Amino acid sequence: MAAKVTLYSYWRSQAAFRVRIALALKGMKAEIVSLDLMKGEQFGEGYRALNPEAAVPTLIEGEGPPMIQSLAILEYLEETHPEPPLLPKDPRARAHARALGQVVAADVHPLIVPRVRQYLTGDLGLPEAKLRKWREHWLETGTRTLETMLARDARTGRFCIGDTPGYADVCLVPHVATARMLYQADLAKYPTVARIFEACMAQDAFAAAQPVHQPDAPLAG
Ligand SMILES: N[C@@H](CCC(=O)N[C@@H](CS)C(=O)NCC(=O)O)C(=O)O
């Protein structure tokens, strides 16, 4: 019998969204435990014992121990549940997949997480309007980089690499969804990204994992 999987999540979290998609692509069911990041539930002592960073996601499979950091969790899932693979076989294509993922997960997303926003507006006194510009600037930078990387690469297919959704798509979709949710990002400037986003969202694994379908989303459905 498969071990129980628990995912600590928040409906609007980009990082938790990555893991929700990966679990669905692997055909794995998880119990979702929602933390309201806007109410600071991530800072409770109990949760910090699982995740010293006080962030989501945290994944527990079976007896544990808890795993944190969405990209590390994706690698874990790939190693322990290899079918269907999220990474391509060819080592250079694997590096490309990880690079696409890290453009958004390592270089853009950390700049806009709640604790950074809080520090900018609270501790440093940045006005809300400037914070919105900050978020938009970094999200646009990431989308532009993805577009350049994908548009020129012969390995780009219906999805980021070839015609099967994988690791890079798992990272691209939450990034684009966040940009659309936060400032109705205009994807017309990024036709390859827009096309791949639509192709992904037509897949059940991506559609079911999206923020609006999470149990803690306002008007979840
Ligand atoms: N690099 C981490 C990012 C984790 C992270 O910062 N998650 C955000 C939500 S997307 C969070 O929980 N933030 C809580 C906070 O900033 O207080 C990952 O990929 O898992």
Tab-separated table of C-alpha atoms and ligand atoms in Angstrom:
chain	number	residue	atom	x	y	z
A	1	MET	CA	0.000	0.000	0.000
A	2	ALA	CA	1.246	3.469	-0.867
A	3	ALA	CA	2.447	5.554	2.078
A	4	LYS	CA	0.314	8.498	3.136
A	5	VAL	CA	1.436	11.804	1.641
A	6	THR	CA	0.720	15.114	3.355
A	7	LEU	CA	1.336	18.457	1.690
A	8	TYR	CA	1.339	21.713	3.641
A	9	SER	CA	0.089	24.247	1.189
A	10	TYR	CA	-1.542	27.628	0.659
A	11	TRP	CA	-3.940	28.138	-2.231
A	12	ARG	CA	-2.047	31.076	-3.758
A	13	SER	CA	1.471	29.764	-3.109
A	14	GLN	CA	3.523	29.393	-6.259
A	15	ALA	CA	5.900	26.931	-4.614
A	16	ALA	CA	3.102	24.712	-3.288
A	17	PHE	CA	1.418	24.885	-6.716
A	18	ARG	CA	4.587	23.368	-8.262
A	19	VAL	CA	4.410	20.420	-5.894
A	20	ARG	CA	0.644	19.969	-6.364
A	21	ILE	CA	1.165	19.702	-10.139
A	22	ALA	CA	4.089	17.287	-9.785
A	23	LEU	CA	2.096	15.026	-7.440
A	24	ALA	CA	-0.816	15.021	-9.877
A	25	LEU	CA	1.438	14.266	-12.865
A	26	LYS	CA	2.871	11.340	-10.905
A	27	GLY	CA	-0.641	10.148	-10.090
A	28	MET	CA	-0.056	10.607	-6.348
A	29	LYS	CA	-2.780	11.622	-3.923
A	30	ALA	CA	-1.926	13.887	-1.015
A	31	GLU	CA	-3.794	15.173	1.979
A	32	ILE	CA	-3.620	18.956	1.788
A	33	VAL	CA	-3.106	20.853	5.031
A	34	SER	CA	-3.733	24.542	4.402
A	35	LEU	CA	-1.870	27.300	6.203
A	36	ASP	CA	-3.118	30.852	5.834
A	37	LEU	CA	0.076	32.750	5.042
A	38	MET	CA	-1.747	36.071	5.211
A	39	LYS	CA	-2.668	35.332	8.837
A	40	GLY	CA	0.896	34.245	9.668
A	41	GLU	CA	-0.032	30.601	10.350
A	42	GLN	CA	3.365	29.574	8.949
A	43	PHE	CA	5.061	31.095	12.012
A	44	GLY	CA	3.404	28.800	14.575
A	45	GLU	CA	5.861	26.734	16.659
A	46	GLY	CA	4.273	23.463	15.522
A	47	TYR	CA	4.751	24.248	11.853
A	48	ARG	CA	8.239	25.678	12.352
A	49	ALA	CA	9.232	22.329	13.822
A	50	LEU	CA	8.403	20.829	10.410
A	51	ASN	CA	9.752	23.688	8.330
A	52	PRO	CA	12.344	25.962	9.974
A	53	GLU	CA	11.938	28.437	7.099
A	54	ALA	CA	8.270	28.986	8.021
A	55	ALA	CA	7.197	28.651	4.392
A	56	VAL	CA	5.158	26.264	2.259
A	57	PRO	CA	5.415	23.682	0.832
A	58	THR	CA	6.358	20.948	3.254
A	59	LEU	CA	5.846	17.373	2.121
A	60	ILE	CA	5.689	14.348	4.389
A	61	GLU	CA	5.575	10.881	2.895
A	62	GLY	CA	4.924	8.021	5.285
A	63	GLU	CA	6.835	8.386	8.550
A	64	GLY	CA	8.789	11.379	7.277
A	65	PRO	CA	11.004	13.247	7.872
A	66	PRO	CA	9.400	16.391	6.452
A	67	MET	CA	10.824	17.727	3.196
A	68	ILE	CA	10.956	21.394	2.284
A	69	GLN	CA	11.872	23.492	-0.789
A	70	SER	CA	9.709	22.792	-3.823
A	71	LEU	CA	12.573	22.032	-6.233
A	72	ALA	CA	14.131	19.584	-3.779
A	73	ILE	CA	10.703	17.969	-3.410
A	74	LEU	CA	10.353	17.694	-7.211
A	75	GLU	CA	13.732	15.938	-7.349
A	76	TYR	CA	12.672	13.615	-4.515
A	77	LEU	CA	9.432	12.715	-6.297
A	78	GLU	CA	11.331	12.095	-9.510
A	79	GLU	CA	13.760	9.747	-7.768
A	80	THR	CA	11.211	7.830	-5.708
A	81	HIS	CA	8.280	7.793	-8.146
A	82	PRO	CA	10.074	7.735	-11.503
A	83	GLU	CA	6.976	7.125	-13.647
A	84	PRO	CA	6.016	9.165	-15.522
A	85	PRO	CA	9.340	11.025	-15.640
A	86	LEU	CA	9.325	14.796	-15.213
A	87	LEU	CA	12.902	15.189	-16.433
A	88	PRO	CA	14.084	14.225	-19.921
A	89	LYS	CA	16.683	11.451	-20.358
A	90	ASP	CA	19.356	13.493	-22.101
A	91	PRO	CA	21.664	15.199	-19.525
A	92	ARG	CA	21.766	18.464	-21.475
A	93	ALA	CA	17.996	18.542	-21.753
A	94	ARG	CA	17.808	17.834	-18.007
A	95	ALA	CA	20.072	20.806	-17.358
A	96	HIS	CA	17.829	22.905	-19.622
A	97	ALA	CA	14.701	21.784	-17.749
A	98	ARG	CA	16.281	22.636	-14.398
A	99	ALA	CA	17.532	25.977	-15.729
A	100	LEU	CA	14.049	26.951	-16.924
A	101	GLY	CA	12.665	25.953	-13.549
A	102	GLN	CA	15.299	27.884	-11.619
A	103	VAL	CA	14.793	31.063	-13.648
A	104	VAL	CA	11.446	31.411	-11.930
A	105	ALA	CA	11.800	29.330	-8.751
A	106	ALA	CA	15.291	30.462	-7.713
A	107	ASP	CA	15.658	33.908	-9.276
A	108	VAL	CA	12.205	35.524	-9.432
A	109	HIS	CA	9.902	33.932	-6.888
A	110	PRO	CA	12.147	34.595	-3.812
A	111	LEU	CA	11.907	38.318	-4.531
A	112	ILE	CA	8.131	38.425	-4.141
A	113	VAL	CA	7.276	36.051	-1.290
A	114	PRO	CA	5.252	37.460	1.654
A	115	ARG	CA	8.232	37.830	4.034
A	116	VAL	CA	10.150	39.894	1.460
A	117	ARG	CA	7.076	42.015	0.666
A	118	GLN	CA	6.558	42.524	4.384
A	119	TYR	CA	10.175	43.613	4.867
A	120	LEU	CA	9.990	46.035	1.946
A	121	THR	CA	6.731	47.697	2.995
A	122	GLY	CA	7.069	47.314	6.781
A	123	ASP	CA	10.733	47.612	7.731
A	124	LEU	CA	11.886	49.680	4.744
A	125	GLY	CA	8.691	51.706	4.320
A	126	LEU	CA	8.202	51.065	0.588
A	127	PRO	CA	4.773	52.360	-0.469
A	128	GLU	CA	2.250	49.767	-1.756
A	129	ALA	CA	2.312	51.267	-5.270
A	130	LYS	CA	6.077	50.764	-5.457
A	131	LEU	CA	5.742	47.236	-4.120
A	132	ARG	CA	3.335	46.488	-6.976
A	133	LYS	CA	5.936	47.814	-9.437
A	134	TRP	CA	8.621	45.699	-7.754
A	135	ARG	CA	6.551	42.532	-8.096
A	136	GLU	CA	5.588	43.266	-11.686
A	137	HIS	CA	9.170	44.120	-12.629
A	138	TRP	CA	10.591	40.807	-11.418
A	139	LEU	CA	7.721	38.700	-12.737
A	140	GLU	CA	8.078	40.335	-16.169
A	141	THR	CA	11.845	39.787	-16.092
A	142	GLY	CA	11.264	36.095	-15.499
A	143	THR	CA	8.638	35.756	-18.219
A	144	ARG	CA	10.869	37.559	-20.710
A	145	THR	CA	13.759	35.231	-19.916
A	146	LEU	CA	11.548	32.153	-20.309
A	147	GLU	CA	10.256	33.447	-23.652
A	148	THR	CA	13.799	34.009	-24.968
A	149	MET	CA	14.984	30.599	-23.784
A	150	LEU	CA	11.957	28.729	-25.141
A	151	ALA	CA	11.454	30.587	-28.432
A	152	ARG	CA	14.992	29.909	-29.665
A	153	ASP	CA	15.376	26.331	-28.514
A	154	ALA	CA	14.815	23.436	-30.908
A	155	ARG	CA	13.827	21.209	-27.967
A	156	THR	CA	10.732	23.312	-27.258
A	157	GLY	CA	7.636	21.456	-28.344
A	158	ARG	CA	4.042	21.559	-27.278
A	159	PHE	CA	5.493	21.908	-23.775
A	160	CYS	CA	8.781	23.382	-22.518
A	161	ILE	CA	10.732	20.336	-23.644
A	162	GLY	CA	9.083	18.135	-26.250
A	163	ASP	CA	5.463	17.115	-26.240
A	164	THR	CA	5.100	15.841	-22.682
A	165	PRO	CA	4.678	18.133	-19.686
A	166	GLY	CA	7.541	18.001	-17.194
A	167	TYR	CA	9.727	19.759	-14.650
A	168	ALA	CA	10.024	23.075	-16.504
A	169	ASP	CA	6.262	23.266	-17.121
A	170	VAL	CA	5.660	22.531	-13.439
A	171	CYS	CA	7.617	25.732	-12.696
A	172	LEU	CA	6.416	27.864	-15.626
A	173	VAL	CA	2.709	27.507	-14.929
A	174	PRO	CA	2.667	28.797	-11.318
A	175	HIS	CA	4.901	31.713	-12.360
A	176	VAL	CA	2.558	32.726	-15.180
A	177	ALA	CA	-0.548	32.132	-13.055
A	178	THR	CA	0.897	34.444	-10.376
A	179	ALA	CA	1.612	37.187	-12.923
A	180	ARG	CA	-1.921	36.893	-14.245
A	181	MET	CA	-3.455	36.867	-10.784
A	182	LEU	CA	-1.438	39.825	-9.466
A	183	TYR	CA	-1.558	42.272	-12.357
A	184	GLN	CA	-3.422	40.629	-15.236
A	185	ALA	CA	-0.094	40.181	-17.073
A	186	ASP	CA	-0.411	40.624	-20.828
A	187	LEU	CA	1.032	37.475	-22.375
A	188	ALA	CA	0.755	38.745	-25.970
A	189	LYS	CA	4.426	39.767	-25.763
A	190	TYR	CA	5.379	36.216	-24.827
A	191	PRO	CA	3.715	33.954	-27.410
A	192	THR	CA	5.708	30.808	-26.639
A	193	VAL	CA	5.139	31.106	-22.907
A	194	ALA	CA	1.439	31.834	-23.510
A	195	ARG	CA	1.053	28.836	-25.819
A	196	ILE	CA	2.759	26.454	-23.379
A	197	PHE	CA	0.760	27.836	-20.444
A	198	GLU	CA	-2.503	27.152	-22.319
A	199	ALA	CA	-1.342	23.647	-23.323
A	200	CYS	CA	-0.535	22.874	-19.679
A	201	MET	CA	-3.794	24.257	-18.336
A	202	ALA	CA	-5.673	21.979	-20.720
A	203	GLN	CA	-4.207	19.038	-18.762
A	204	ASP	CA	-6.085	17.767	-15.709
A	205	ALA	CA	-2.978	17.659	-13.493
A	206	PHE	CA	-2.361	21.382	-13.976
A	207	ALA	CA	-5.989	22.490	-13.948
A	208	ALA	CA	-6.856	20.636	-10.740
A	209	ALA	CA	-3.758	21.973	-8.944
A	210	GLN	CA	-4.457	25.619	-9.709
A	211	PRO	CA	-5.125	28.073	-6.877
A	212	VAL	CA	-8.853	28.547	-7.436
A	213	HIS	CA	-9.488	24.834	-7.015
A	214	GLN	CA	-7.776	24.565	-3.639
A	215	PRO	CA	-9.928	23.936	-0.590
A	216	ASP	CA	-8.649	27.100	1.139
A	217	ALA	CA	-9.267	29.366	-1.873
A	218	PRO	CA	-11.989	31.964	-1.504
A	219	LEU	CA	-15.007	30.592	-3.427
A	220	ALA	CA	-13.161	27.326	-4.065
A	221	GLY	CA	-14.710	25.228	-6.803
B	1	LIG	N1	12.137	28.465	-2.394
B	1	LIG	C1	11.028	27.979	-1.622
B	1	LIG	C2	10.041	29.106	-1.417
B	1	LIG	C3	9.102	28.812	-0.284
B	1	LIG	C4	8.273	30.061	0.010
B	1	LIG	O1	8.822	31.129	0.266
B	1	LIG	N2	6.940	29.887	-0.029
B	1	LIG	C5	6.093	31.023	0.222
B	1	LIG	C6	4.753	30.855	-0.474
B	1	LIG	S1	4.927	30.732	-2.209
B	1	LIG	C7	5.838	31.135	1.711
B	1	LIG	O2	5.441	30.185	2.330
B	1	LIG	N3	6.082	32.302	2.261
B	1	LIG	C8	5.831	32.587	3.646
B	1	LIG	C9	6.402	33.930	4.006
B	1	LIG	O3	7.080	34.532	3.167
B	1	LIG	O4	6.150	34.347	5.135
B	1	LIG	C10	10.365	26.816	-2.380
B	1	LIG	O5	10.491	26.751	-3.604
B	1	LIG	O6	9.752	25.960	-1.731
